[in-house]
Amino acid sequence: MSSLLQAKALLRQQIKHALKELTEQEKELQSKIILQKVLSSEIYKASQRISIFLPMKDEVNTLPILKSMFDAGKQCYIPHYEGQSMIMVQLESWAAYENLPINSWGIRQPSVFDSKSDANYTGGLDLIFMPGLAFSRNGARLGRGKGYYDKYLQQCLQAGTHPKTVALIFKEQLVNHIPTLEHDKFVDQVIFPTSEEINAIKT
């Protein structure tokens, strides 16, 4: 157990270092490729009730995806954290997003935490876009160590909902192997830019 946790901690350090090396221009370029891949994906087109994470500085810029969700008339949900708990709350419009207060992580989220407003109480989610520090091609995920999403996916199962899960990552976050524990959840799909796609835009 301890060796596995050590391996996870080491991988987290390596990925965080790689992300620090990315320029803002590189992150924006990769985010634009991811946006197009998301909008053209069948899993996105078929989903109506969608949760999307709001980005920290070292994450894919998901805000253009959020705007596209509103434009397409999809129901948008965002994570709301309090202590060790996370719920998914509906966001009604882009204006509502802009009016949200900013938390200590630099992410906008509602000021009042009401567990009864969670998506699982109103019909569940069709799709959850997953953040994380690293993913493997087979869907193994390395989070930031808080366990928010693993616990939330377990809550979805308990509520009888079965959302699809899709990771959105920079290519530097794709690794060959991630050490996993029994409670770790795998994602259904990993969306990332390939080196060829990035070079095609640069040239």
PDB file of C-alpha atoms in Angstrom:
ATOM      1  CA  MET A   1       0.000   0.000   0.000  1.00  0.00           C
ATOM      2  CA  SER A   2       2.679   2.507   1.022  1.00  0.00           C
ATOM      3  CA  SER A   3       4.737   1.847  -2.135  1.00  0.00           C
ATOM      4  CA  LEU A   4       1.655   2.420  -4.290  1.00  0.00           C
ATOM      5  CA  LEU A   5       0.908   5.704  -2.528  1.00  0.00           C
ATOM      6  CA  GLN A   6       4.534   6.714  -2.973  1.00  0.00           C
ATOM      7  CA  ALA A   7       4.316   5.918  -6.686  1.00  0.00           C
ATOM      8  CA  LYS A   8       1.202   8.098  -6.964  1.00  0.00           C
ATOM      9  CA  ALA A   9       2.894  10.949  -5.103  1.00  0.00           C
ATOM     10  CA  LEU A  10       5.942  10.762  -7.386  1.00  0.00           C
ATOM     11  CA  LEU A  11       3.786  10.767 -10.512  1.00  0.00           C
ATOM     12  CA  ARG A  12       1.854  13.780  -9.202  1.00  0.00           C
ATOM     13  CA  GLN A  13       5.128  15.667  -8.775  1.00  0.00           C
ATOM     14  CA  GLN A  14       6.265  14.743 -12.292  1.00  0.00           C
ATOM     15  CA  ILE A  15       3.008  15.842 -13.916  1.00  0.00           C
ATOM     16  CA  LYS A  16       2.847  19.092 -11.940  1.00  0.00           C
ATOM     17  CA  HIS A  17       6.383  19.880 -13.117  1.00  0.00           C
ATOM     18  CA  ALA A  18       5.459  19.131 -16.746  1.00  0.00           C
ATOM     19  CA  LEU A  19       2.396  21.380 -16.492  1.00  0.00           C
ATOM     20  CA  LYS A  20       4.476  24.251 -15.096  1.00  0.00           C
ATOM     21  CA  GLU A  21       6.658  24.021 -18.195  1.00  0.00           C
ATOM     22  CA  LEU A  22       3.689  24.615 -20.516  1.00  0.00           C
ATOM     23  CA  THR A  23       3.311  28.192 -21.773  1.00  0.00           C
ATOM     24  CA  GLU A  24      -0.064  29.933 -21.811  1.00  0.00           C
ATOM     25  CA  GLN A  25       0.019  29.801 -25.626  1.00  0.00           C
ATOM     26  CA  GLU A  26       0.587  26.030 -25.588  1.00  0.00           C
ATOM     27  CA  LYS A  27      -2.245  25.482 -23.111  1.00  0.00           C
ATOM     28  CA  GLU A  28      -4.614  27.611 -25.167  1.00  0.00           C
ATOM     29  CA  LEU A  29      -3.689  25.850 -28.413  1.00  0.00           C
ATOM     30  CA  GLN A  30      -4.282  22.423 -26.876  1.00  0.00           C
ATOM     31  CA  SER A  31      -7.539  23.607 -25.283  1.00  0.00           C
ATOM     32  CA  LYS A  32      -8.828  24.713 -28.706  1.00  0.00           C
ATOM     33  CA  ILE A  33      -8.122  21.254 -30.159  1.00  0.00           C
ATOM     34  CA  ILE A  34      -9.900  19.634 -27.219  1.00  0.00           C
ATOM     35  CA  LEU A  35     -12.910  21.928 -27.717  1.00  0.00           C
ATOM     36  CA  GLN A  36     -13.340  20.738 -31.312  1.00  0.00           C
ATOM     37  CA  LYS A  37     -12.912  17.097 -30.303  1.00  0.00           C
ATOM     38  CA  VAL A  38     -15.550  17.456 -27.590  1.00  0.00           C
ATOM     39  CA  LEU A  39     -18.092  19.187 -29.818  1.00  0.00           C
ATOM     40  CA  SER A  40     -17.717  16.539 -32.525  1.00  0.00           C
ATOM     41  CA  SER A  41     -17.820  13.558 -30.146  1.00  0.00           C
ATOM     42  CA  GLU A  42     -20.868  11.309 -30.153  1.00  0.00           C
ATOM     43  CA  ILE A  43     -20.842  11.029 -26.359  1.00  0.00           C
ATOM     44  CA  TYR A  44     -21.236  14.814 -26.059  1.00  0.00           C
ATOM     45  CA  LYS A  45     -23.876  15.085 -28.773  1.00  0.00           C
ATOM     46  CA  ALA A  46     -25.966  12.364 -27.112  1.00  0.00           C
ATOM     47  CA  SER A  47     -25.793  13.936 -23.636  1.00  0.00           C
ATOM     48  CA  GLN A  48     -28.189  16.568 -22.327  1.00  0.00           C
ATOM     49  CA  ARG A  49     -27.378  16.866 -18.614  1.00  0.00           C
ATOM     50  CA  ILE A  50     -23.635  17.503 -18.397  1.00  0.00           C
ATOM     51  CA  SER A  51     -21.231  18.341 -15.586  1.00  0.00           C
ATOM     52  CA  ILE A  52     -18.059  20.221 -16.462  1.00  0.00           C
ATOM     53  CA  PHE A  53     -15.215  21.322 -14.198  1.00  0.00           C
ATOM     54  CA  LEU A  54     -14.207  24.972 -14.147  1.00  0.00           C
ATOM     55  CA  PRO A  55     -10.479  25.209 -14.870  1.00  0.00           C
ATOM     56  CA  MET A  56      -7.600  26.012 -12.593  1.00  0.00           C
ATOM     57  CA  LYS A  57      -4.496  27.574 -14.172  1.00  0.00           C
ATOM     58  CA  ASP A  58      -2.875  24.214 -14.936  1.00  0.00           C
ATOM     59  CA  GLU A  59      -5.998  22.630 -16.478  1.00  0.00           C
ATOM     60  CA  VAL A  60      -7.586  22.583 -19.911  1.00  0.00           C
ATOM     61  CA  ASN A  61      -9.626  25.734 -20.523  1.00  0.00           C
ATOM     62  CA  THR A  62     -13.158  24.355 -20.357  1.00  0.00           C
ATOM     63  CA  LEU A  63     -14.959  27.712 -20.513  1.00  0.00           C
ATOM     64  CA  PRO A  64     -15.467  27.606 -24.331  1.00  0.00           C
ATOM     65  CA  ILE A  65     -17.051  24.172 -23.850  1.00  0.00           C
ATOM     66  CA  LEU A  66     -19.315  25.613 -21.156  1.00  0.00           C
ATOM     67  CA  LYS A  67     -20.391  28.391 -23.542  1.00  0.00           C
ATOM     68  CA  SER A  68     -21.085  25.835 -26.265  1.00  0.00           C
ATOM     69  CA  MET A  69     -23.223  23.840 -23.843  1.00  0.00           C
ATOM     70  CA  PHE A  70     -25.408  26.883 -23.193  1.00  0.00           C
ATOM     71  CA  ASP A  71     -25.598  27.638 -26.933  1.00  0.00           C
ATOM     72  CA  ALA A  72     -26.726  24.049 -27.600  1.00  0.00           C
ATOM     73  CA  GLY A  73     -29.428  24.227 -24.931  1.00  0.00           C
ATOM     74  CA  LYS A  74     -27.850  21.558 -22.753  1.00  0.00           C
ATOM     75  CA  GLN A  75     -28.304  21.508 -18.984  1.00  0.00           C
ATOM     76  CA  CYS A  76     -25.001  22.535 -17.388  1.00  0.00           C
ATOM     77  CA  TYR A  77     -23.756  21.465 -13.964  1.00  0.00           C
ATOM     78  CA  ILE A  78     -20.583  22.480 -12.142  1.00  0.00           C
ATOM     79  CA  PRO A  79     -18.783  21.098  -9.075  1.00  0.00           C
ATOM     80  CA  HIS A  80     -19.380  22.764  -5.710  1.00  0.00           C
ATOM     81  CA  TYR A  81     -16.950  21.833  -2.942  1.00  0.00           C
ATOM     82  CA  GLU A  82     -17.327  22.122   0.808  1.00  0.00           C
ATOM     83  CA  GLY A  83     -14.967  20.328   3.178  1.00  0.00           C
ATOM     84  CA  GLN A  84     -14.685  16.714   2.014  1.00  0.00           C
ATOM     85  CA  SER A  85     -17.910  16.849  -0.014  1.00  0.00           C
ATOM     86  CA  MET A  86     -18.687  17.735  -3.619  1.00  0.00           C
ATOM     87  CA  ILE A  87     -22.049  18.177  -5.332  1.00  0.00           C
ATOM     88  CA  MET A  88     -22.966  19.062  -8.916  1.00  0.00           C
ATOM     89  CA  VAL A  89     -25.200  22.128  -9.125  1.00  0.00           C
ATOM     90  CA  GLN A  90     -26.986  23.493 -12.171  1.00  0.00           C
ATOM     91  CA  LEU A  91     -25.738  26.638 -13.832  1.00  0.00           C
ATOM     92  CA  GLU A  92     -28.516  28.397 -15.710  1.00  0.00           C
ATOM     93  CA  SER A  93     -26.591  30.747 -17.998  1.00  0.00           C
ATOM     94  CA  TRP A  94     -23.247  32.310 -18.864  1.00  0.00           C
ATOM     95  CA  ALA A  95     -24.305  35.421 -16.936  1.00  0.00           C
ATOM     96  CA  ALA A  96     -24.931  33.227 -13.898  1.00  0.00           C
ATOM     97  CA  TYR A  97     -21.395  31.852 -14.253  1.00  0.00           C
ATOM     98  CA  GLU A  98     -19.899  35.344 -14.376  1.00  0.00           C
ATOM     99  CA  ASN A  99     -21.756  36.300 -11.196  1.00  0.00           C
ATOM    100  CA  LEU A 100     -20.391  33.403  -9.139  1.00  0.00           C
ATOM    101  CA  PRO A 101     -17.899  34.245  -6.375  1.00  0.00           C
ATOM    102  CA  ILE A 102     -14.325  32.946  -6.661  1.00  0.00           C
ATOM    103  CA  ASN A 103     -13.125  30.426  -4.076  1.00  0.00           C
ATOM    104  CA  SER A 104      -9.653  29.918  -2.573  1.00  0.00           C
ATOM    105  CA  TRP A 105      -8.606  27.738  -5.556  1.00  0.00           C
ATOM    106  CA  GLY A 106      -9.385  30.553  -7.982  1.00  0.00           C
ATOM    107  CA  ILE A 107     -12.501  28.740  -9.248  1.00  0.00           C
ATOM    108  CA  ARG A 108     -15.985  30.209  -9.412  1.00  0.00           C
ATOM    109  CA  GLN A 109     -18.618  28.342  -7.411  1.00  0.00           C
ATOM    110  CA  PRO A 110     -21.882  29.105  -5.594  1.00  0.00           C
ATOM    111  CA  SER A 111     -21.581  30.605  -2.119  1.00  0.00           C
ATOM    112  CA  VAL A 112     -24.258  28.413  -0.495  1.00  0.00           C
ATOM    113  CA  PHE A 113     -23.697  24.644  -0.305  1.00  0.00           C
ATOM    114  CA  ASP A 114     -27.055  22.825  -0.506  1.00  0.00           C
ATOM    115  CA  SER A 115     -26.708  19.053  -0.902  1.00  0.00           C
ATOM    116  CA  LYS A 116     -30.342  18.800  -2.044  1.00  0.00           C
ATOM    117  CA  SER A 117     -29.476  20.823  -5.150  1.00  0.00           C
ATOM    118  CA  ASP A 118     -27.168  18.046  -6.359  1.00  0.00           C
ATOM    119  CA  ALA A 119     -27.891  16.677  -9.841  1.00  0.00           C
ATOM    120  CA  ASN A 120     -28.568  13.212  -8.405  1.00  0.00           C
ATOM    121  CA  TYR A 121     -31.728  14.585  -6.766  1.00  0.00           C
ATOM    122  CA  THR A 122     -33.078  16.000 -10.013  1.00  0.00           C
ATOM    123  CA  GLY A 123     -32.576  13.136 -12.458  1.00  0.00           C
ATOM    124  CA  GLY A 124     -28.849  12.503 -12.520  1.00  0.00           C
ATOM    125  CA  LEU A 125     -26.252  13.327 -15.141  1.00  0.00           C
ATOM    126  CA  ASP A 126     -25.657  11.932 -18.623  1.00  0.00           C
ATOM    127  CA  LEU A 127     -21.999  12.941 -18.784  1.00  0.00           C
ATOM    128  CA  ILE A 128     -19.278  14.136 -16.417  1.00  0.00           C
ATOM    129  CA  PHE A 129     -16.179  15.827 -17.813  1.00  0.00           C
ATOM    130  CA  MET A 130     -13.409  14.725 -15.463  1.00  0.00           C
ATOM    131  CA  PRO A 131     -10.392  16.695 -14.304  1.00  0.00           C
ATOM    132  CA  GLY A 132      -7.253  14.990 -13.024  1.00  0.00           C
ATOM    133  CA  LEU A 133      -3.494  15.278 -13.008  1.00  0.00           C
ATOM    134  CA  ALA A 134      -2.849  12.261 -15.239  1.00  0.00           C
ATOM    135  CA  PHE A 135      -4.705   9.584 -17.183  1.00  0.00           C
ATOM    136  CA  SER A 136      -3.708   6.445 -19.047  1.00  0.00           C
ATOM    137  CA  ARG A 137      -5.186   5.404 -22.385  1.00  0.00           C
ATOM    138  CA  ASN A 138      -7.282   2.725 -20.675  1.00  0.00           C
ATOM    139  CA  GLY A 139      -8.933   5.352 -18.473  1.00  0.00           C
ATOM    140  CA  ALA A 140      -7.006   5.028 -15.214  1.00  0.00           C
ATOM    141  CA  ARG A 141      -7.017   8.364 -13.397  1.00  0.00           C
ATOM    142  CA  LEU A 142      -4.647  10.123 -11.022  1.00  0.00           C
ATOM    143  CA  GLY A 143      -6.475  12.890  -9.188  1.00  0.00           C
ATOM    144  CA  ARG A 144      -5.081  15.491  -6.830  1.00  0.00           C
ATOM    145  CA  GLY A 145      -5.514  13.246  -3.812  1.00  0.00           C
ATOM    146  CA  LYS A 146      -8.785  14.587  -2.369  1.00  0.00           C
ATOM    147  CA  GLY A 147     -10.996  11.828  -3.774  1.00  0.00           C
ATOM    148  CA  TYR A 148     -13.872  14.160  -4.664  1.00  0.00           C
ATOM    149  CA  TYR A 149     -14.712  12.554  -7.998  1.00  0.00           C
ATOM    150  CA  ASP A 150     -14.248   8.951  -6.851  1.00  0.00           C
ATOM    151  CA  LYS A 151     -16.688   9.600  -4.010  1.00  0.00           C
ATOM    152  CA  TYR A 152     -19.124  11.415  -6.281  1.00  0.00           C
ATOM    153  CA  LEU A 153     -19.187   8.604  -8.850  1.00  0.00           C
ATOM    154  CA  GLN A 154     -19.930   6.197  -6.002  1.00  0.00           C
ATOM    155  CA  GLN A 155     -22.827   8.442  -4.977  1.00  0.00           C
ATOM    156  CA  CYS A 156     -24.116   8.304  -8.559  1.00  0.00           C
ATOM    157  CA  LEU A 157     -24.153   4.494  -8.383  1.00  0.00           C
ATOM    158  CA  GLN A 158     -25.973   4.592  -5.066  1.00  0.00           C
ATOM    159  CA  ALA A 159     -28.537   6.966  -6.571  1.00  0.00           C
ATOM    160  CA  GLY A 160     -29.036   4.617  -9.510  1.00  0.00           C
ATOM    161  CA  THR A 161     -27.550   6.990 -12.082  1.00  0.00           C
ATOM    162  CA  HIS A 162     -24.805   5.962 -14.495  1.00  0.00           C
ATOM    163  CA  PRO A 163     -23.190   9.000 -16.144  1.00  0.00           C
ATOM    164  CA  LYS A 164     -20.535   8.548 -18.796  1.00  0.00           C
ATOM    165  CA  THR A 165     -17.129   9.967 -17.839  1.00  0.00           C
ATOM    166  CA  VAL A 166     -14.720  11.745 -20.167  1.00  0.00           C
ATOM    167  CA  ALA A 167     -11.310  13.150 -19.207  1.00  0.00           C
ATOM    168  CA  LEU A 168     -10.085  16.394 -20.781  1.00  0.00           C
ATOM    169  CA  ILE A 169      -6.296  16.700 -20.602  1.00  0.00           C
ATOM    170  CA  PHE A 170      -3.198  18.182 -22.164  1.00  0.00           C
ATOM    171  CA  LYS A 171      -1.063  15.634 -24.001  1.00  0.00           C
ATOM    172  CA  GLU A 172       1.583  15.980 -21.262  1.00  0.00           C
ATOM    173  CA  GLN A 173      -0.922  14.437 -18.819  1.00  0.00           C
ATOM    174  CA  LEU A 174      -1.233  11.172 -20.749  1.00  0.00           C
ATOM    175  CA  VAL A 175       0.956   8.455 -19.210  1.00  0.00           C
ATOM    176  CA  ASN A 176       1.501   4.771 -19.905  1.00  0.00           C
ATOM    177  CA  HIS A 177       0.599   3.520 -16.450  1.00  0.00           C
ATOM    178  CA  ILE A 178      -1.115   4.822 -13.335  1.00  0.00           C
ATOM    179  CA  PRO A 179      -1.029   2.857 -10.061  1.00  0.00           C
ATOM    180  CA  THR A 180      -4.592   2.304  -8.888  1.00  0.00           C
ATOM    181  CA  LEU A 181      -6.362   1.295  -5.700  1.00  0.00           C
ATOM    182  CA  GLU A 182      -9.590  -0.683  -5.467  1.00  0.00           C
ATOM    183  CA  HIS A 183     -11.761   2.408  -5.025  1.00  0.00           C
ATOM    184  CA  ASP A 184     -10.203   4.307  -7.964  1.00  0.00           C
ATOM    185  CA  LYS A 185     -12.642   4.889 -10.831  1.00  0.00           C
ATOM    186  CA  PHE A 186     -11.717   4.556 -14.507  1.00  0.00           C
ATOM    187  CA  VAL A 187     -13.129   6.951 -17.107  1.00  0.00           C
ATOM    188  CA  ASP A 188     -14.937   5.892 -20.275  1.00  0.00           C
ATOM    189  CA  GLN A 189     -12.928   8.111 -22.623  1.00  0.00           C
ATOM    190  CA  VAL A 190      -9.832  10.321 -22.598  1.00  0.00           C
ATOM    191  CA  ILE A 191      -9.756  13.352 -24.912  1.00  0.00           C
ATOM    192  CA  PHE A 192      -6.367  14.971 -25.569  1.00  0.00           C
ATOM    193  CA  PRO A 193      -4.498  16.576 -28.484  1.00  0.00           C
ATOM    194  CA  THR A 194      -1.947  14.468 -30.316  1.00  0.00           C
ATOM    195  CA  SER A 195       1.460  15.839 -31.253  1.00  0.00           C
ATOM    196  CA  GLU A 196       0.423  15.650 -34.928  1.00  0.00           C
ATOM    197  CA  GLU A 197      -2.667  17.786 -34.301  1.00  0.00           C
ATOM    198  CA  ILE A 198      -0.642  20.366 -32.397  1.00  0.00           C
ATOM    199  CA  ASN A 199       2.084  20.526 -35.065  1.00  0.00           C
ATOM    200  CA  ALA A 200      -0.510  20.849 -37.831  1.00  0.00           C
ATOM    201  CA  ILE A 201      -1.758  24.067 -36.262  1.00  0.00           C
ATOM    202  CA  LYS A 202       1.732  25.424 -35.539  1.00  0.00           C
ATOM    203  CA  THR A 203       2.968  24.911 -39.104  1.00  0.00           C
TER     204      THR A 203
END
